[in-house]
Amino acid sequence: GDSVTQMEGPVTLSEEAFLTINCTYTATGYPSLFWYVQYPGEGLQLLLKATKADDKGSNKGFEATYRKETTSFHLEKGSVQVSDSAVYFCALSDRTGGFKTIFGAGTRLFVKA
Amino acid sequence: DADVTQTPRNRITKTGKRIMLECSQTKGHDRMYWYRQDPGLGLRLIYYSFDVKDINKGEISDGYSVSRQAQAKFSLSLESAIPNQTALYFCATQETSGTEAFFGQGTRLTVV
C-alpha cells in the first residue's frame, strides 16, 4: 500500500540556519504530495502541496519539489525562525488508495534564538 | 468560528467506559476522516467517510466505531475504552480527491 517515510526528529537548528526535512513515498499511482505543519496545541494545517512531477510547492519561505524519479518531496527553508518550531508532516493522496490522505510520522523542529 | 470543530477538547475516562468524540464541519465537504496521533507514529487513519451513506475502515479501526449522522457530522465512538487508546484524536474534512485536508484542533483522550 501507499506509505510515506520522513526523517526522524527532533531537528534542532539555530535561527537563520538552513532546513531540510527529507520525505520519500511509495505509491502505485501518481499521488498528490503535501506538507502539513502542526504548531503546539493546534491541529494540522496545510503548508504547501504539489500535484504532479517537477511541481514546486512553496509557502512562507518553505519549498518542496515533487521528484518522481526519486519518489521524494523534501522540505527546505533557507533561513528558519523561532516561530517555525513545530511538527512537520509529509503526506500523500493517491487514486489507488481511494484518495485517502496518508501521513508520515512527523518531524519535530526546534529553532533556537 | 472554526471550520472543523471537535468536542470535547480534552477528556479523561475510565477503562471500560463508552465514549463518543464528535466532529462537525461548516466547510460543506463530503469527505470526513478520523485520525489518531501518537508520538513517533504520526497520524494513523481510524475510519473515513466519503459521503453520508459511506463508512470505511482505516488501518486501525479495531475498538472503534463511527457514525455519519449528516454531511456535517461524523462521530467516533470507543465502545469500551482501554488505556492504549490514550492519544490525540483528529477529525479532518476534504473537498475532493487530491485536495487539502482541513483539521479540527484535536481531542486529547486519556483512558485511566
PDB file of C-alpha atoms in Angstrom:
ATOM      1  CA  GLY A   1       0.000   0.000   0.000  1.00  0.00           C
ATOM      2  CA  ASP A   2       0.869   3.644  -0.118  1.00  0.00           C
ATOM      3  CA  SER A   3       3.274   4.931   2.505  1.00  0.00           C
ATOM      4  CA  VAL A   4       5.317   7.973   3.473  1.00  0.00           C
ATOM      5  CA  THR A   5       8.692   7.929   5.193  1.00  0.00           C
ATOM      6  CA  GLN A   6      10.234  11.050   6.649  1.00  0.00           C
ATOM      7  CA  MET A   7      13.355  11.720   8.623  1.00  0.00           C
ATOM      8  CA  GLU A   8      13.188  11.194  12.343  1.00  0.00           C
ATOM      9  CA  GLY A   9      13.437  14.113  14.647  1.00  0.00           C
ATOM     10  CA  PRO A  10      13.777  16.100  16.583  1.00  0.00           C
ATOM     11  CA  VAL A  11      15.730  18.505  14.442  1.00  0.00           C
ATOM     12  CA  THR A  12      17.314  21.363  16.369  1.00  0.00           C
ATOM     13  CA  LEU A  13      18.625  24.399  14.497  1.00  0.00           C
ATOM     14  CA  SER A  14      19.767  27.880  15.320  1.00  0.00           C
ATOM     15  CA  GLU A  15      17.832  30.812  13.933  1.00  0.00           C
ATOM     16  CA  GLU A  16      18.723  31.624  10.299  1.00  0.00           C
ATOM     17  CA  ALA A  17      20.054  28.119   9.648  1.00  0.00           C
ATOM     18  CA  PHE A  18      19.110  26.138   6.533  1.00  0.00           C
ATOM     19  CA  LEU A  19      16.455  23.480   6.965  1.00  0.00           C
ATOM     20  CA  THR A  20      15.947  20.235   5.102  1.00  0.00           C
ATOM     21  CA  ILE A  21      13.451  17.592   6.154  1.00  0.00           C
ATOM     22  CA  ASN A  22      13.582  14.516   3.946  1.00  0.00           C
ATOM     23  CA  CYS A  23      10.464  12.756   2.732  1.00  0.00           C
ATOM     24  CA  THR A  24      10.124   9.780   0.414  1.00  0.00           C
ATOM     25  CA  TYR A  25       6.977   7.995  -0.625  1.00  0.00           C
ATOM     26  CA  THR A  26       5.670   4.743  -2.042  1.00  0.00           C
ATOM     27  CA  ALA A  27       2.594   4.819  -4.231  1.00  0.00           C
ATOM     28  CA  THR A  28       1.345   2.756  -7.131  1.00  0.00           C
ATOM     29  CA  GLY A  29      -0.258   5.695  -8.862  1.00  0.00           C
ATOM     30  CA  TYR A  30       0.578   9.369  -9.282  1.00  0.00           C
ATOM     31  CA  PRO A  31      -0.143  10.935  -5.935  1.00  0.00           C
ATOM     32  CA  SER A  32      -0.563  14.493  -4.862  1.00  0.00           C
ATOM     33  CA  LEU A  33       2.022  15.380  -2.218  1.00  0.00           C
ATOM     34  CA  PHE A  34       1.646  17.661   0.771  1.00  0.00           C
ATOM     35  CA  TRP A  35       3.498  19.145   3.709  1.00  0.00           C
ATOM     36  CA  TYR A  36       1.400  19.934   6.763  1.00  0.00           C
ATOM     37  CA  VAL A  37       2.554  21.805   9.868  1.00  0.00           C
ATOM     38  CA  GLN A  38       1.309  21.389  13.415  1.00  0.00           C
ATOM     39  CA  TYR A  39       2.031  24.190  15.871  1.00  0.00           C
ATOM     40  CA  PRO A  40       1.833  23.406  19.594  1.00  0.00           C
ATOM     41  CA  GLY A  41      -1.689  22.744  20.773  1.00  0.00           C
ATOM     42  CA  GLU A  42      -3.193  23.003  17.318  1.00  0.00           C
ATOM     43  CA  GLY A  43      -4.408  20.785  14.528  1.00  0.00           C
ATOM     44  CA  LEU A  44      -2.563  20.300  11.291  1.00  0.00           C
ATOM     45  CA  GLN A  45      -2.671  22.907   8.568  1.00  0.00           C
ATOM     46  CA  LEU A  46      -1.519  22.743   5.001  1.00  0.00           C
ATOM     47  CA  LEU A  47       1.889  24.290   4.390  1.00  0.00           C
ATOM     48  CA  LEU A  48       2.340  23.509   0.704  1.00  0.00           C
ATOM     49  CA  LYS A  49       1.467  20.968  -1.942  1.00  0.00           C
ATOM     50  CA  ALA A  50       2.398  19.675  -5.392  1.00  0.00           C
ATOM     51  CA  THR A  51       0.168  17.662  -7.673  1.00  0.00           C
ATOM     52  CA  LYS A  52       2.469  16.422 -10.430  1.00  0.00           C
ATOM     53  CA  ALA A  53       6.080  15.614 -11.151  1.00  0.00           C
ATOM     54  CA  ASP A  54       8.542  18.548 -11.087  1.00  0.00           C
ATOM     55  CA  ASP A  55       5.976  20.856  -9.498  1.00  0.00           C
ATOM     56  CA  LYS A  56       7.379  23.032  -6.722  1.00  0.00           C
ATOM     57  CA  GLY A  57       5.153  23.942  -3.818  1.00  0.00           C
ATOM     58  CA  SER A  58       6.069  26.997  -1.784  1.00  0.00           C
ATOM     59  CA  ASN A  59       4.684  28.974   1.137  1.00  0.00           C
ATOM     60  CA  LYS A  60       6.089  31.133   3.953  1.00  0.00           C
ATOM     61  CA  GLY A  61       9.641  30.634   2.654  1.00  0.00           C
ATOM     62  CA  PHE A  62       9.313  26.852   2.598  1.00  0.00           C
ATOM     63  CA  GLU A  63       9.701  24.909  -0.635  1.00  0.00           C
ATOM     64  CA  ALA A  64       9.410  21.317  -1.789  1.00  0.00           C
ATOM     65  CA  THR A  65       9.782  19.827  -5.273  1.00  0.00           C
ATOM     66  CA  TYR A  66       7.920  16.729  -6.442  1.00  0.00           C
ATOM     67  CA  ARG A  67      10.637  14.338  -7.670  1.00  0.00           C
ATOM     68  CA  LYS A  68       9.059  11.328  -9.320  1.00  0.00           C
ATOM     69  CA  GLU A  69      12.374   9.732 -10.262  1.00  0.00           C
ATOM     70  CA  THR A  70      13.485   9.600  -6.626  1.00  0.00           C
ATOM     71  CA  THR A  71       9.944   9.429  -5.157  1.00  0.00           C
ATOM     72  CA  SER A  72      10.836  12.313  -2.879  1.00  0.00           C
ATOM     73  CA  PHE A  73       9.336  15.575  -1.667  1.00  0.00           C
ATOM     74  CA  HIS A  74      11.930  17.130   0.644  1.00  0.00           C
ATOM     75  CA  LEU A  75      11.022  20.262   2.583  1.00  0.00           C
ATOM     76  CA  GLU A  76      13.510  23.146   2.609  1.00  0.00           C
ATOM     77  CA  LYS A  77      13.784  26.625   4.022  1.00  0.00           C
ATOM     78  CA  GLY A  78      16.758  28.886   3.616  1.00  0.00           C
ATOM     79  CA  SER A  79      16.595  30.680   6.957  1.00  0.00           C
ATOM     80  CA  VAL A  80      14.465  29.348   9.788  1.00  0.00           C
ATOM     81  CA  GLN A  81      12.945  31.432  12.550  1.00  0.00           C
ATOM     82  CA  VAL A  82      11.991  30.574  16.117  1.00  0.00           C
ATOM     83  CA  SER A  83       8.354  30.758  15.018  1.00  0.00           C
ATOM     84  CA  ASP A  84       8.954  27.824  12.645  1.00  0.00           C
ATOM     85  CA  SER A  85       9.267  25.489  15.620  1.00  0.00           C
ATOM     86  CA  ALA A  86       6.558  22.897  15.031  1.00  0.00           C
ATOM     87  CA  VAL A  87       5.955  19.342  13.839  1.00  0.00           C
ATOM     88  CA  TYR A  88       6.055  18.856  10.076  1.00  0.00           C
ATOM     89  CA  PHE A  89       4.200  16.054   8.317  1.00  0.00           C
ATOM     90  CA  CYS A  90       4.715  14.825   4.790  1.00  0.00           C
ATOM     91  CA  ALA A  91       1.599  13.287   3.223  1.00  0.00           C
ATOM     92  CA  LEU A  92       0.205  11.893   0.008  1.00  0.00           C
ATOM     93  CA  SER A  93      -3.173  11.355  -1.556  1.00  0.00           C
ATOM     94  CA  ASP A  94      -3.439   8.796  -4.326  1.00  0.00           C
ATOM     95  CA  ARG A  95      -6.144   7.357  -6.564  1.00  0.00           C
ATOM     96  CA  THR A  96      -5.058   3.812  -5.780  1.00  0.00           C
ATOM     97  CA  GLY A  97      -5.645   4.476  -2.096  1.00  0.00           C
ATOM     98  CA  GLY A  98      -9.072   5.911  -2.789  1.00  0.00           C
ATOM     99  CA  PHE A  99      -7.604   9.378  -2.332  1.00  0.00           C
ATOM    100  CA  LYS A 100      -7.259   8.961   1.388  1.00  0.00           C
ATOM    101  CA  THR A 101      -4.528  11.146   2.843  1.00  0.00           C
ATOM    102  CA  ILE A 102      -1.629   9.077   4.210  1.00  0.00           C
ATOM    103  CA  PHE A 103       0.788  10.779   6.612  1.00  0.00           C
ATOM    104  CA  GLY A 104       4.375  10.254   7.591  1.00  0.00           C
ATOM    105  CA  ALA A 105       5.379  10.013  11.242  1.00  0.00           C
ATOM    106  CA  GLY A 106       6.141  13.715  11.554  1.00  0.00           C
ATOM    107  CA  THR A 107       9.393  15.545  12.252  1.00  0.00           C
ATOM    108  CA  ARG A 108       9.641  17.895  15.198  1.00  0.00           C
ATOM    109  CA  LEU A 109      11.673  21.047  14.574  1.00  0.00           C
ATOM    110  CA  PHE A 110      13.119  23.193  17.345  1.00  0.00           C
ATOM    111  CA  VAL A 111      14.642  26.534  16.386  1.00  0.00           C
ATOM    112  CA  LYS A 112      16.812  28.269  18.965  1.00  0.00           C
ATOM    113  CA  ALA A 113      17.256  32.034  19.114  1.00  0.00           C
TER     114      ALA A 113
ATOM    115  CA  ASP B   1     -15.668  30.052  14.451  1.00  0.00           C
ATOM    116  CA  ALA B   2     -13.561  27.106  13.370  1.00  0.00           C
ATOM    117  CA  ASP B   3     -14.492  25.309  10.152  1.00  0.00           C
ATOM    118  CA  VAL B   4     -13.945  21.916  11.770  1.00  0.00           C
ATOM    119  CA  THR B   5     -14.969  21.662  15.416  1.00  0.00           C
ATOM    120  CA  GLN B   6     -14.215  18.775  17.725  1.00  0.00           C
ATOM    121  CA  THR B   7     -15.810  18.180  21.094  1.00  0.00           C
ATOM    122  CA  PRO B   8     -14.673  17.648  23.737  1.00  0.00           C
ATOM    123  CA  ARG B   9     -11.162  19.096  23.526  1.00  0.00           C
ATOM    124  CA  ASN B  10      -9.975  17.063  26.493  1.00  0.00           C
ATOM    125  CA  ARG B  11     -11.425  14.007  28.169  1.00  0.00           C
ATOM    126  CA  ILE B  12     -10.340  11.648  30.884  1.00  0.00           C
ATOM    127  CA  THR B  13     -12.291   8.423  31.129  1.00  0.00           C
ATOM    128  CA  LYS B  14     -12.014   5.098  32.880  1.00  0.00           C
ATOM    129  CA  THR B  15     -11.222   1.746  31.364  1.00  0.00           C
ATOM    130  CA  GLY B  16     -14.339   0.022  30.076  1.00  0.00           C
ATOM    131  CA  LYS B  17     -16.394   3.164  29.632  1.00  0.00           C
ATOM    132  CA  ARG B  18     -18.068   4.084  26.373  1.00  0.00           C
ATOM    133  CA  ILE B  19     -17.091   7.439  25.000  1.00  0.00           C
ATOM    134  CA  MET B  20     -18.049   9.438  21.928  1.00  0.00           C
ATOM    135  CA  LEU B  21     -15.967  12.094  20.226  1.00  0.00           C
ATOM    136  CA  GLU B  22     -17.839  14.464  17.977  1.00  0.00           C
ATOM    137  CA  CYS B  23     -16.860  16.366  14.892  1.00  0.00           C
ATOM    138  CA  SER B  24     -18.825  18.955  12.971  1.00  0.00           C
ATOM    139  CA  GLN B  25     -17.842  20.980   9.932  1.00  0.00           C
ATOM    140  CA  THR B  26     -19.069  24.033   8.111  1.00  0.00           C
ATOM    141  CA  LYS B  27     -16.925  23.516   5.008  1.00  0.00           C
ATOM    142  CA  GLY B  28     -19.625  21.625   3.114  1.00  0.00           C
ATOM    143  CA  HIS B  29     -17.210  18.799   2.368  1.00  0.00           C
ATOM    144  CA  ASP B  30     -18.399  15.272   1.684  1.00  0.00           C
ATOM    145  CA  ARG B  31     -15.234  13.543   2.895  1.00  0.00           C
ATOM    146  CA  MET B  32     -14.540  13.216   6.585  1.00  0.00           C
ATOM    147  CA  TYR B  33     -11.822  11.353   8.479  1.00  0.00           C
ATOM    148  CA  TRP B  34     -10.826  10.331  11.974  1.00  0.00           C
ATOM    149  CA  TYR B  35      -7.129  10.032  12.752  1.00  0.00           C
ATOM    150  CA  ARG B  36      -5.221   9.143  15.850  1.00  0.00           C
ATOM    151  CA  GLN B  37      -1.872  10.761  16.680  1.00  0.00           C
ATOM    152  CA  ASP B  38       0.700   9.060  18.857  1.00  0.00           C
ATOM    153  CA  PRO B  39       4.276  10.258  19.443  1.00  0.00           C
ATOM    154  CA  GLY B  40       6.617   8.863  16.794  1.00  0.00           C
ATOM    155  CA  LEU B  41       3.793   7.245  14.841  1.00  0.00           C
ATOM    156  CA  GLY B  42       2.360  10.238  13.077  1.00  0.00           C
ATOM    157  CA  LEU B  43      -1.314  10.197  12.157  1.00  0.00           C
ATOM    158  CA  ARG B  44      -2.994   6.862  11.630  1.00  0.00           C
ATOM    159  CA  LEU B  45      -6.357   6.580   9.931  1.00  0.00           C
ATOM    160  CA  ILE B  46      -9.154   5.055  12.009  1.00  0.00           C
ATOM    161  CA  TYR B  47     -12.248   5.485   9.813  1.00  0.00           C
ATOM    162  CA  TYR B  48     -13.286   7.604   6.884  1.00  0.00           C
ATOM    163  CA  SER B  49     -16.457   8.512   5.063  1.00  0.00           C
ATOM    164  CA  PHE B  50     -16.804   9.835   1.530  1.00  0.00           C
ATOM    165  CA  ASP B  51     -20.469  10.724   1.921  1.00  0.00           C
ATOM    166  CA  VAL B  52     -23.340  10.265   4.338  1.00  0.00           C
ATOM    167  CA  LYS B  53     -24.028   6.657   3.324  1.00  0.00           C
ATOM    168  CA  ASP B  54     -20.387   5.621   3.126  1.00  0.00           C
ATOM    169  CA  ILE B  55     -18.259   4.319   6.013  1.00  0.00           C
ATOM    170  CA  ASN B  56     -14.829   2.732   5.579  1.00  0.00           C
ATOM    171  CA  LYS B  57     -12.319   1.242   7.964  1.00  0.00           C
ATOM    172  CA  GLY B  58      -8.861   2.684   8.119  1.00  0.00           C
ATOM    173  CA  GLU B  59      -5.671   0.998   9.247  1.00  0.00           C
ATOM    174  CA  ILE B  60      -6.519   0.875  12.957  1.00  0.00           C
ATOM    175  CA  SER B  61     -10.302   0.533  13.253  1.00  0.00           C
ATOM    176  CA  ASP B  62     -10.400  -2.221  15.891  1.00  0.00           C
ATOM    177  CA  GLY B  63     -12.015  -0.982  19.101  1.00  0.00           C
ATOM    178  CA  TYR B  64     -13.631   1.990  17.366  1.00  0.00           C
ATOM    179  CA  SER B  65     -16.877   2.695  15.541  1.00  0.00           C
ATOM    180  CA  VAL B  66     -18.221   5.721  13.726  1.00  0.00           C
ATOM    181  CA  SER B  67     -21.482   7.319  12.742  1.00  0.00           C
ATOM    182  CA  ARG B  68     -22.041   9.793   9.925  1.00  0.00           C
ATOM    183  CA  GLN B  69     -25.218  11.486  11.072  1.00  0.00           C
ATOM    184  CA  ALA B  70     -25.225  14.135   8.366  1.00  0.00           C
ATOM    185  CA  GLN B  71     -22.855  15.623   5.849  1.00  0.00           C
ATOM    186  CA  ALA B  72     -21.614  17.960   8.564  1.00  0.00           C
ATOM    187  CA  LYS B  73     -21.280  15.472  11.433  1.00  0.00           C
ATOM    188  CA  PHE B  74     -19.016  12.479  11.956  1.00  0.00           C
ATOM    189  CA  SER B  75     -18.719  10.884  15.400  1.00  0.00           C
ATOM    190  CA  LEU B  76     -16.138   8.431  16.692  1.00  0.00           C
ATOM    191  CA  SER B  77     -17.033   6.005  19.485  1.00  0.00           C
ATOM    192  CA  LEU B  78     -14.927   3.858  21.746  1.00  0.00           C
ATOM    193  CA  GLU B  79     -17.299   1.145  22.904  1.00  0.00           C
ATOM    194  CA  SER B  80     -15.138   0.023  25.810  1.00  0.00           C
ATOM    195  CA  ALA B  81     -12.157   2.269  26.293  1.00  0.00           C
ATOM    196  CA  ILE B  82      -8.747   0.818  27.131  1.00  0.00           C
ATOM    197  CA  PRO B  83      -5.558   2.607  28.224  1.00  0.00           C
ATOM    198  CA  ASN B  84      -3.742   2.117  24.910  1.00  0.00           C
ATOM    199  CA  GLN B  85      -6.430   4.240  23.276  1.00  0.00           C
ATOM    200  CA  THR B  86      -4.959   7.197  25.111  1.00  0.00           C
ATOM    201  CA  ALA B  87      -3.982   9.543  22.291  1.00  0.00           C
ATOM    202  CA  LEU B  88      -4.726  12.762  20.452  1.00  0.00           C
ATOM    203  CA  TYR B  89      -7.619  12.331  18.017  1.00  0.00           C
ATOM    204  CA  PHE B  90      -8.168  14.487  14.964  1.00  0.00           C
ATOM    205  CA  CYS B  91     -11.114  14.894  12.672  1.00  0.00           C
ATOM    206  CA  ALA B  92     -10.477  16.150   9.147  1.00  0.00           C
ATOM    207  CA  THR B  93     -12.504  17.045   6.077  1.00  0.00           C
ATOM    208  CA  GLN B  94     -11.615  17.091   2.428  1.00  0.00           C
ATOM    209  CA  GLU B  95     -13.495  18.518  -0.513  1.00  0.00           C
ATOM    210  CA  THR B  96     -12.481  16.104  -3.248  1.00  0.00           C
ATOM    211  CA  SER B  97      -9.738  13.729  -4.126  1.00  0.00           C
ATOM    212  CA  GLY B  98      -6.201  15.020  -4.009  1.00  0.00           C
ATOM    213  CA  THR B  99      -7.079  18.257  -2.278  1.00  0.00           C
ATOM    214  CA  GLU B 100      -6.022  19.643   1.052  1.00  0.00           C
ATOM    215  CA  ALA B 101      -7.435  18.238   4.282  1.00  0.00           C
ATOM    216  CA  PHE B 102      -8.774  20.588   6.959  1.00  0.00           C
ATOM    217  CA  PHE B 103      -8.287  19.563  10.553  1.00  0.00           C
ATOM    218  CA  GLY B 104     -10.012  20.202  13.807  1.00  0.00           C
ATOM    219  CA  GLN B 105      -7.987  21.209  16.842  1.00  0.00           C
ATOM    220  CA  GLY B 106      -7.971  17.720  18.246  1.00  0.00           C
ATOM    221  CA  THR B 107      -9.356  15.859  21.241  1.00  0.00           C
ATOM    222  CA  ARG B 108      -6.894  14.694  23.864  1.00  0.00           C
ATOM    223  CA  LEU B 109      -8.257  11.481  25.330  1.00  0.00           C
ATOM    224  CA  THR B 110      -6.812   9.812  28.391  1.00  0.00           C
ATOM    225  CA  VAL B 111      -8.039   6.390  29.456  1.00  0.00           C
ATOM    226  CA  VAL B 112      -7.115   5.502  33.027  1.00  0.00           C
TER     227      VAL B 112
END
